[in-house]
Every structure is written in C-alpha cells, then in structure tokens.
PDB file of C-alpha atoms in Angstrom:
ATOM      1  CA  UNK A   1       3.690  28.240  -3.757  1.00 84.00           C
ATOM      2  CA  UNK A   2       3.803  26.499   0.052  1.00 89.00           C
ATOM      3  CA  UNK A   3       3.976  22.584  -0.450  1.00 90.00           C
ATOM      4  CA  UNK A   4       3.265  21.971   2.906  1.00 89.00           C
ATOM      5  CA  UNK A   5      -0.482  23.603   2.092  1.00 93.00           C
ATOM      6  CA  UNK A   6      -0.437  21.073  -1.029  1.00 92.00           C
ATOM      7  CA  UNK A   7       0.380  18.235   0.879  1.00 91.00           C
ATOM      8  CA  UNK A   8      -2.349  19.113   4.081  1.00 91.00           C
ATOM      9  CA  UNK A   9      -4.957  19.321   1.264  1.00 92.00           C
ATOM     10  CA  UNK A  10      -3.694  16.169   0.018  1.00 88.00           C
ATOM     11  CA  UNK A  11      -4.488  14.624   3.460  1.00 85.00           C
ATOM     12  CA  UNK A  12      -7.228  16.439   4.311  1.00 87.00           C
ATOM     13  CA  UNK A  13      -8.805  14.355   0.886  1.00 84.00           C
ATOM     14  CA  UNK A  14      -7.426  11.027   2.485  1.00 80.00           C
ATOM     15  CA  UNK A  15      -9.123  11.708   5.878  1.00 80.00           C
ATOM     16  CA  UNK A  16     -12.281  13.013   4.155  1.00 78.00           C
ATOM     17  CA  UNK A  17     -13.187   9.428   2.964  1.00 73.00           C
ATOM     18  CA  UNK A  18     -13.796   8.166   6.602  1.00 71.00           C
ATOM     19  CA  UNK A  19     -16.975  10.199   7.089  1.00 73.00           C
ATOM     20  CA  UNK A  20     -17.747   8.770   3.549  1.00 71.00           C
ATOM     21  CA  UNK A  21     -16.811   5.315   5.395  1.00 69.00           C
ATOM     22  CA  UNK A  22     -18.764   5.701   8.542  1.00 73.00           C
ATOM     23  CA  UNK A  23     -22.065   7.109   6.229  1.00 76.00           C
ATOM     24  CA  UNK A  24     -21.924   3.673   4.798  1.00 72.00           C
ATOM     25  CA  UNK A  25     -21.008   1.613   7.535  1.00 71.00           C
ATOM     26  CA  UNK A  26     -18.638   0.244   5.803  1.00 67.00           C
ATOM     27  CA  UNK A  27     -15.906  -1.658   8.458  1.00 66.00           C
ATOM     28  CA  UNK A  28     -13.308  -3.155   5.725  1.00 63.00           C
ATOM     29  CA  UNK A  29     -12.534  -0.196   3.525  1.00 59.00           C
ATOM     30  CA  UNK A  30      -9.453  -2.271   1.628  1.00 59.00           C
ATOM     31  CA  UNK A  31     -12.193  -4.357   0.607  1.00 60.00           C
ATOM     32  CA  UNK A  32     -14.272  -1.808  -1.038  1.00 59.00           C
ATOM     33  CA  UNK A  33     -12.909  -0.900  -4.049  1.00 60.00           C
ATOM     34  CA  UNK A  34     -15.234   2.061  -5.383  1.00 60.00           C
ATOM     35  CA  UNK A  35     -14.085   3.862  -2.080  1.00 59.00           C
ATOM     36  CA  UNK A  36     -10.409   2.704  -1.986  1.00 63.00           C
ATOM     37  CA  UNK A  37      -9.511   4.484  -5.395  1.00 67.00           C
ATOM     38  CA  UNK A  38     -12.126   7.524  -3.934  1.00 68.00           C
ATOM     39  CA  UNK A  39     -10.476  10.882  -4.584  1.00 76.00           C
ATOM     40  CA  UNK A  40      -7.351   9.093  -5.792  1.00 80.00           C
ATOM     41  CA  UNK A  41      -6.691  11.710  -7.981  1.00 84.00           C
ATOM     42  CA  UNK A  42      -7.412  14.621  -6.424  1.00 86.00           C
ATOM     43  CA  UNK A  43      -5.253  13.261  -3.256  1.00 86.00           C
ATOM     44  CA  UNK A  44      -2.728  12.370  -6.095  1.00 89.00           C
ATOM     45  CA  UNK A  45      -2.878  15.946  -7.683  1.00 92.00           C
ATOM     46  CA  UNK A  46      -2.650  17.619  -4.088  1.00 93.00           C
ATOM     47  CA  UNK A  47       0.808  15.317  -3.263  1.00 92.00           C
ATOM     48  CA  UNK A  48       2.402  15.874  -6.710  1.00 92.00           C
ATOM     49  CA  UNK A  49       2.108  19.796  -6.353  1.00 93.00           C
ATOM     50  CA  UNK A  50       3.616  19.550  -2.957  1.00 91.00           C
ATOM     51  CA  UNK A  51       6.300  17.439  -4.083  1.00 90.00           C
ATOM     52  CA  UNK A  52       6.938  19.316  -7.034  1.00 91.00           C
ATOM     53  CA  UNK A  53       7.477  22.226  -4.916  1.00 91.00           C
ATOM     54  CA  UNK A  54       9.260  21.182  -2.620  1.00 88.00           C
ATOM     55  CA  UNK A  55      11.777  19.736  -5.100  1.00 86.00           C
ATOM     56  CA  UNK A  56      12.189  22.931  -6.498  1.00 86.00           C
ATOM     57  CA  UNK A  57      13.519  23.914  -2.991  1.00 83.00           C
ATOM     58  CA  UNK A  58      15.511  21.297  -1.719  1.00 80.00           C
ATOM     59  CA  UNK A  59      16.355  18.941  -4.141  1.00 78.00           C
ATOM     60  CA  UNK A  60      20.150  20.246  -3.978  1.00 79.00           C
ATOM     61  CA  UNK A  61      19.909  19.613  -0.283  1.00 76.00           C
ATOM     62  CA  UNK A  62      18.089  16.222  -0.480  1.00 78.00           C
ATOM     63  CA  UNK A  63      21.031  15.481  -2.782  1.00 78.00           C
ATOM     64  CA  UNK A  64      24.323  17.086  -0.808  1.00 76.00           C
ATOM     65  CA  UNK A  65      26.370  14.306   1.074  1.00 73.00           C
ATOM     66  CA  UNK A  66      26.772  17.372   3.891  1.00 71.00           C
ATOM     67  CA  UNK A  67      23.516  16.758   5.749  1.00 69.00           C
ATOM     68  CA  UNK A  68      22.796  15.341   9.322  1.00 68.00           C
ATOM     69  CA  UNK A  69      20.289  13.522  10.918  1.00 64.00           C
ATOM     70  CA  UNK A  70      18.330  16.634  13.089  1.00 63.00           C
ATOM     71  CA  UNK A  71      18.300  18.903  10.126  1.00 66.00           C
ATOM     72  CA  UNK A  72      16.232  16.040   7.883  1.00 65.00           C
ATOM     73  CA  UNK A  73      13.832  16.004  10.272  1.00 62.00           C
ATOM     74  CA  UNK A  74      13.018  19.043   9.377  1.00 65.00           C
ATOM     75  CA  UNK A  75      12.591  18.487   5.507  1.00 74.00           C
ATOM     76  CA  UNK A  76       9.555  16.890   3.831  1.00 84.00           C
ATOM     77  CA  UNK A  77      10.333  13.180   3.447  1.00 86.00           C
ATOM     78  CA  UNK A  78       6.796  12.730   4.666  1.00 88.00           C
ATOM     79  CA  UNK A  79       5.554  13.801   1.540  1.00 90.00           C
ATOM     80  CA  UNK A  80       7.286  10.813  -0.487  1.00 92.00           C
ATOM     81  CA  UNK A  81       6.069   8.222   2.717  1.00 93.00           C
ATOM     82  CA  UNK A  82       2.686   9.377   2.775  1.00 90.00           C
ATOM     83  CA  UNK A  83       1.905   9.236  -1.218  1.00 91.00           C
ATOM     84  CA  UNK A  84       3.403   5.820  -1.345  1.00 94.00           C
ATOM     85  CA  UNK A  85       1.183   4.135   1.020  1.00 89.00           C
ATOM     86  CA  UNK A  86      -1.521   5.190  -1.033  1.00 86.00           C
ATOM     87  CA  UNK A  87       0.097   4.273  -3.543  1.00 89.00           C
ATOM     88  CA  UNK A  88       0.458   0.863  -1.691  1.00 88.00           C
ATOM     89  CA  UNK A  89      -3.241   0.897  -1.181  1.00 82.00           C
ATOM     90  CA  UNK A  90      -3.763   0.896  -4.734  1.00 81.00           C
ATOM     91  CA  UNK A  91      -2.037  -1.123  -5.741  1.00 86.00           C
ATOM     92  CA  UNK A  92       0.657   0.662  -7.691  1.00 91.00           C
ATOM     93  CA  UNK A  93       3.531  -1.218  -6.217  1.00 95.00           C
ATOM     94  CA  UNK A  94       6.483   0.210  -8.319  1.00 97.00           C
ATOM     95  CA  UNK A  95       5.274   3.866  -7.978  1.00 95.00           C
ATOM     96  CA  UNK A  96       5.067   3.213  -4.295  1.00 96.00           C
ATOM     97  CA  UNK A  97       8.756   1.461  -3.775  1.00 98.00           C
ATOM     98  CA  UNK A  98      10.190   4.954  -5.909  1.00 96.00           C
ATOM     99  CA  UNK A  99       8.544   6.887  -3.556  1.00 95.00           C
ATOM    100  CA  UNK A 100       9.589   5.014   0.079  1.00 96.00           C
ATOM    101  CA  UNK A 101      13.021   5.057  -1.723  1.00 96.00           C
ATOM    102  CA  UNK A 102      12.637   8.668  -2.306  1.00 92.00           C
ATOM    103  CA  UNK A 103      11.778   8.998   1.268  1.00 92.00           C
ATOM    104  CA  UNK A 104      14.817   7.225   2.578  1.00 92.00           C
ATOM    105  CA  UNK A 105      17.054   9.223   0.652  1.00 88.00           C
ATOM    106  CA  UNK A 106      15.815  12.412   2.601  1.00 86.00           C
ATOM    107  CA  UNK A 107      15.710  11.115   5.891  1.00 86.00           C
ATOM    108  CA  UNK A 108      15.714   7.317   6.735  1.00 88.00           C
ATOM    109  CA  UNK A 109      13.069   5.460   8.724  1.00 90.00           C
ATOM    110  CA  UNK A 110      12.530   2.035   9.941  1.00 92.00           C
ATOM    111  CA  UNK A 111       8.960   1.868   8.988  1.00 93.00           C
ATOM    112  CA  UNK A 112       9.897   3.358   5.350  1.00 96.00           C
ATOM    113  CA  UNK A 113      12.848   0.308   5.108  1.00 97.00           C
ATOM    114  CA  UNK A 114      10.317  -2.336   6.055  1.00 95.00           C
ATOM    115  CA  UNK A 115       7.661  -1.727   3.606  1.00 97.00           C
ATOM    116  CA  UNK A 116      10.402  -0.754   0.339  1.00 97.00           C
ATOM    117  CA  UNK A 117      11.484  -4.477   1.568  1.00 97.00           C
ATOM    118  CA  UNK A 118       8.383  -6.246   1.536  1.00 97.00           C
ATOM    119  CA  UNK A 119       7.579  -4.324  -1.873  1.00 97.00           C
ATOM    120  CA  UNK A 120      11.108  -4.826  -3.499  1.00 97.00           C
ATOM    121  CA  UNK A 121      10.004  -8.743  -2.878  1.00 97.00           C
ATOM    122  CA  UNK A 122       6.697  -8.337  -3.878  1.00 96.00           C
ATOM    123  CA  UNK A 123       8.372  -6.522  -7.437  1.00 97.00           C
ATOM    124  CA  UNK A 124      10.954  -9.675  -7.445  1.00 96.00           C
ATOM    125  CA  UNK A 125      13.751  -7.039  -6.367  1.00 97.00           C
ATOM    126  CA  UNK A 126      15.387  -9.926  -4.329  1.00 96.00           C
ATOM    127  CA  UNK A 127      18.674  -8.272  -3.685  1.00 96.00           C
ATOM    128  CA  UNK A 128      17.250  -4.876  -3.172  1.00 97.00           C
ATOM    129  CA  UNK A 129      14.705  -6.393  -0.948  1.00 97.00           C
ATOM    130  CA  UNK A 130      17.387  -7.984   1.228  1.00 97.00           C
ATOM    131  CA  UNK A 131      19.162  -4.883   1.737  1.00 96.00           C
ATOM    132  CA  UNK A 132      15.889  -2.463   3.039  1.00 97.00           C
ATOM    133  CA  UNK A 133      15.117  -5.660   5.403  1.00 96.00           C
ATOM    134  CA  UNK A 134      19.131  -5.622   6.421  1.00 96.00           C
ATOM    135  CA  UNK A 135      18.636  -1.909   6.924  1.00 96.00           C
ATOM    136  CA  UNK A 136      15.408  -2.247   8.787  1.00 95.00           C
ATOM    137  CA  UNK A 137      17.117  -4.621  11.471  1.00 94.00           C
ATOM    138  CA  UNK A 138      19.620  -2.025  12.211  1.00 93.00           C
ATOM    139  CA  UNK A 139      17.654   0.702  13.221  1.00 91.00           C
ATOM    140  CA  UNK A 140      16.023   0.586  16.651  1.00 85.00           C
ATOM    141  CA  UNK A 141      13.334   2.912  18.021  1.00 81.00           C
ATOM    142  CA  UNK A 142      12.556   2.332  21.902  1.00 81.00           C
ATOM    143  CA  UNK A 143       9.011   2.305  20.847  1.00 81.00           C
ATOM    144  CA  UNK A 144       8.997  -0.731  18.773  1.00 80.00           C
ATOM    145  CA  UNK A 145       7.694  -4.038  20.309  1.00 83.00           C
ATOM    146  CA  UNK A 146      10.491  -6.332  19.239  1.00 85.00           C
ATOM    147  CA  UNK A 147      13.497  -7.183  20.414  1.00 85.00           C
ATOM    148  CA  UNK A 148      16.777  -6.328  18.361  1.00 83.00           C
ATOM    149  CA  UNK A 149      18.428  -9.479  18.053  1.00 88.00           C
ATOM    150  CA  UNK A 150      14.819 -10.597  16.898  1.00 91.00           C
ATOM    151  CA  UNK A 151      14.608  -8.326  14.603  1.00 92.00           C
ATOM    152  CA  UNK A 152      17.963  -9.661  13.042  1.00 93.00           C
ATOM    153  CA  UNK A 153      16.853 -12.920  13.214  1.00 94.00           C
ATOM    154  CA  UNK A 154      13.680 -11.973  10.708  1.00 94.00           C
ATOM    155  CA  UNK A 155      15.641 -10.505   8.694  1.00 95.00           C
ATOM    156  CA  UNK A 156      18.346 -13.025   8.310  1.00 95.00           C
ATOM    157  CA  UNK A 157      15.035 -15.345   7.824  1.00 95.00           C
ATOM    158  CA  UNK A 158      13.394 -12.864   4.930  1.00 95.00           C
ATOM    159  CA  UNK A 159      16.622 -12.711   3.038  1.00 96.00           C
ATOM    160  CA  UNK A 160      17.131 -16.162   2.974  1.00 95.00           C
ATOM    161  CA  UNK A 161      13.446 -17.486   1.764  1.00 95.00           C
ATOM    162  CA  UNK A 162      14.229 -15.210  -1.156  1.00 95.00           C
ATOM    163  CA  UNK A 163      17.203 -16.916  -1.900  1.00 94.00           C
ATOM    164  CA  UNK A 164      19.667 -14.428  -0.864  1.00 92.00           C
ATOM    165  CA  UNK A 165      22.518 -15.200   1.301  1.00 83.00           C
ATOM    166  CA  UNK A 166      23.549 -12.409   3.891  1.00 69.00           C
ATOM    167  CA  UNK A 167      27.377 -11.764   3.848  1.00 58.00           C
TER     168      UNK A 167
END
C-alpha cells in the first residue's frame, strides 16, 4: 500500500530497457519502435498503482487552496511528470498533457509548463498552449541557460505563430 514502492518499480522497468539497449547496440532508441513501447505496460501498471494510491492520500490536499510551495515539494507530483513523458514517448499526446497538467496542479515546474505548452499546440489547444508557455517565461531557475527577458521574448514569439495575441 506504499506508492512510492509502485512508482520505483515503475522506473526501475524504464531504466531496465537500457541494458536491453546497450545488448543491442542500439544508439537511437526513439527510433526503435519494438523497444520504445518495451514494458509499456508493465511501467504503465507500476505508475497507475502508485498514482492510485497516492490519490487516495492526498487528493484532498492536492485539491485545498491552503498549500505552499515547500510543503509540495514534498508530495508526489513526480509521479504525474514522470508517466507523462512516457506517455510523450509514445505517443499518447492527450494522456500525457492530463498528466503534466496533473503535475502542475500539485506543485508547478518550469520544465512541466514547457512541455504541456508544446503538447497543448501539438493537440491544437492554442489558447491553453499560450498560457503554459506564458507561465513557463515566468518562472526562473538559476540553473537554466537562458536569459529571462529571452525567455519572454520566445514566448511572446510561440503565442503569436499560433495566432494568439498576448494581453
């Protein structure tokens, strides 16, 4: 009844395909598409138990308007973020922009924002796209290797090739 050992088996599954990669010398794995969708479903399984439980737990907090920014990092938005890039991988677009948004709900990141953006677009979410990218060129992490008012810039660029106007 622990998610967290749910979701560690669930990754443990995803990491297990790079000795399966390396045994076959195989470089380009996005190209390969007998090993992208490799334990898929077992790595799905694994993330849907630990998000089930965890839900059980802390969907009333995930939920209350009363939280702050130190407590989320202690809850399991990585859970959400981690199934939807494989659900990115695969190819399962919406499933993966309802679980970034699921992500941001419970605690916000940039890199979650950029990639609900580029898959809101991708989905022909124009407005909703525009908004993550808006989002995404607020936030600032001293790590990142852009500039801020660069960032802004991109953004203000993204919005506008999909026909949306920033007020």
């Amino acid at each position: 009844n622990n998610s967290n050992t749910f979701f560690k088996m669930g990754r443990c599954k995803w990491l297990e395909r790079i000795g399966i990669l390396q045994a076959n010398q195989i470089k380009d794995y996005a190209r390969d598409s007998v090993l992208k969708y490799h334990l898929k479903d077992e790595i799905m399984k694994y993330y849907a138990i630990a998000i089930y439980l965890d839900s059980i737990k802390n969907t009333q907090y995930y939920e209350s308007e009363n939280r702050n920014a130190i407590a989320d990092l202690t809850t399991n938005y990585e859970y959400y973020y981690d199934r939807a890039i494989i659900e990115m991988d695969c190819f399962e677009f919406s499933n993966a922009l309802r679980d970034f948004e699921k992500s941001i709900q419970i605690h916000p990141t940039i890199n979650a924002y950029e990639y609900a953006a580029y898959l809101a677009k991708k989905l022909g979410q124009n407005k909703k796209a525009c908004d993550y990218i808006q989002m995404w060129a607020t936030m600032f992490n001293p790590s990142e290797k852009i500039d801020p008012f660069k960032k802004h810039e991109i953004a203000d660029k993204f919005c506008k090739d999909i026909g949306i106007e920033k007020n």
